[in-house]
């Protein structure tokens, strides 16, 4: 029965994060949201990010190494 442990796991509640600014846009607000999206699963929440496909951002681009941290985050591959 120990092999069925995942079948008894309660699914994580989801939280929807709606944001206009998301990588490749930069700035502290973007970095804050990226970090939240990374950390929420550790606290039992599954983040869902809703953002624009091609935003008209200010000239500040997201060049931080934190952009690489998004590789482990499942964004569903869709933007509207």
mmCIF file of C-alpha atoms in Angstrom:
data_model
loop_
_atom_site.group_PDB
_atom_site.id
_atom_site.type_symbol
_atom_site.label_atom_id
_atom_site.label_comp_id
_atom_site.label_asym_id
_atom_site.label_seq_id
_atom_site.Cartn_x
_atom_site.Cartn_y
_atom_site.Cartn_z
ATOM 1 C CA UNK A 1 0.000 0.000 0.000
ATOM 2 C CA UNK A 2 3.000 2.316 0.414
ATOM 3 C CA UNK A 3 3.223 2.672 -3.385
ATOM 4 C CA UNK A 4 -0.216 4.338 -3.426
ATOM 5 C CA UNK A 5 0.801 7.258 -1.232
ATOM 6 C CA UNK A 6 0.308 9.787 -4.063
ATOM 7 C CA UNK A 7 -3.271 8.595 -4.613
ATOM 8 C CA UNK A 8 -4.221 9.745 -1.115
ATOM 9 C CA UNK A 9 -2.582 13.156 -1.462
ATOM 10 C CA UNK A 10 -4.932 16.129 -1.234
ATOM 11 C CA UNK A 11 -4.530 18.457 -4.240
ATOM 12 C CA UNK A 12 -3.093 21.896 -3.515
ATOM 13 C CA UNK A 13 -5.507 24.828 -3.624
ATOM 14 C CA UNK A 14 -4.863 27.166 -6.537
ATOM 15 C CA UNK A 15 -4.230 30.888 -6.416
ATOM 16 C CA UNK A 16 -4.642 33.070 -9.523
ATOM 17 C CA UNK A 17 -2.056 35.813 -9.971
ATOM 18 C CA UNK A 18 -3.119 38.410 -12.537
ATOM 19 C CA UNK A 19 -0.301 40.673 -13.636
ATOM 20 C CA UNK A 20 0.607 42.822 -16.598
ATOM 21 C CA UNK A 21 4.297 42.866 -15.705
ATOM 22 C CA UNK A 22 5.992 39.497 -16.101
ATOM 23 C CA UNK A 23 9.311 38.514 -17.672
ATOM 24 C CA UNK A 24 10.697 39.776 -20.032
ATOM 25 C CA UNK A 25 9.555 42.997 -18.290
ATOM 26 C CA UNK A 26 11.861 43.914 -15.436
ATOM 27 C CA UNK A 27 11.888 45.740 -12.167
ATOM 28 C CA UNK A 28 11.331 44.945 -8.506
ATOM 29 C CA UNK A 29 7.629 44.202 -8.959
ATOM 30 C CA UNK A 30 8.409 41.505 -11.512
ATOM 31 C CA UNK A 31 11.096 39.954 -9.327
ATOM 32 C CA UNK A 32 8.724 39.913 -6.358
ATOM 33 C CA UNK A 33 6.020 38.061 -8.307
ATOM 34 C CA UNK A 34 8.500 35.575 -9.746
ATOM 35 C CA UNK A 35 9.734 34.767 -6.237
ATOM 36 C CA UNK A 36 6.169 34.381 -4.938
ATOM 37 C CA UNK A 37 5.328 31.994 -7.781
ATOM 38 C CA UNK A 38 8.396 29.948 -6.902
ATOM 39 C CA UNK A 39 7.690 29.823 -3.161
ATOM 40 C CA UNK A 40 3.912 29.327 -3.084
ATOM 41 C CA UNK A 41 4.094 25.533 -3.724
ATOM 42 C CA UNK A 42 6.320 25.179 -0.651
ATOM 43 C CA UNK A 43 3.421 26.582 1.386
ATOM 44 C CA UNK A 44 0.776 24.361 -0.198
ATOM 45 C CA UNK A 45 -0.525 26.641 -2.979
ATOM 46 C CA UNK A 46 -0.425 26.069 -6.737
ATOM 47 C CA UNK A 47 0.083 29.424 -8.502
ATOM 48 C CA UNK A 48 -1.597 30.144 -11.840
ATOM 49 C CA UNK A 49 -0.247 33.211 -13.651
ATOM 50 C CA UNK A 50 -2.432 35.197 -16.048
ATOM 51 C CA UNK A 51 -0.542 37.806 -18.058
ATOM 52 C CA UNK A 52 -0.461 39.439 -21.489
ATOM 53 C CA UNK A 53 1.189 37.877 -24.517
ATOM 54 C CA UNK A 54 2.973 40.976 -25.854
ATOM 55 C CA UNK A 55 2.968 43.780 -23.323
ATOM 56 C CA UNK A 56 4.040 47.357 -23.944
ATOM 57 C CA UNK A 57 6.559 47.525 -21.086
ATOM 58 C CA UNK A 58 8.746 50.415 -20.100
ATOM 59 C CA UNK A 59 12.311 50.165 -21.371
ATOM 60 C CA UNK A 60 13.477 48.133 -18.348
ATOM 61 C CA UNK A 61 14.140 44.524 -19.398
ATOM 62 C CA UNK A 62 14.298 41.517 -17.098
ATOM 63 C CA UNK A 63 17.959 40.540 -17.175
ATOM 64 C CA UNK A 64 18.370 39.130 -13.671
ATOM 65 C CA UNK A 65 19.533 35.581 -13.061
ATOM 66 C CA UNK A 66 16.124 35.107 -11.434
ATOM 67 C CA UNK A 67 14.723 34.644 -14.968
ATOM 68 C CA UNK A 68 16.503 31.285 -15.031
ATOM 69 C CA UNK A 69 14.576 30.314 -11.889
ATOM 70 C CA UNK A 70 11.356 30.288 -13.936
ATOM 71 C CA UNK A 71 12.544 27.145 -15.716
ATOM 72 C CA UNK A 72 11.104 25.019 -12.917
ATOM 73 C CA UNK A 73 7.749 26.853 -12.830
ATOM 74 C CA UNK A 74 4.886 25.443 -14.896
ATOM 75 C CA UNK A 75 3.080 28.381 -16.456
ATOM 76 C CA UNK A 76 0.868 26.242 -18.653
ATOM 77 C CA UNK A 77 2.559 27.641 -21.764
ATOM 78 C CA UNK A 78 -0.280 30.051 -22.467
ATOM 79 C CA UNK A 79 -0.550 33.808 -22.402
ATOM 80 C CA UNK A 80 -3.477 35.913 -23.536
#
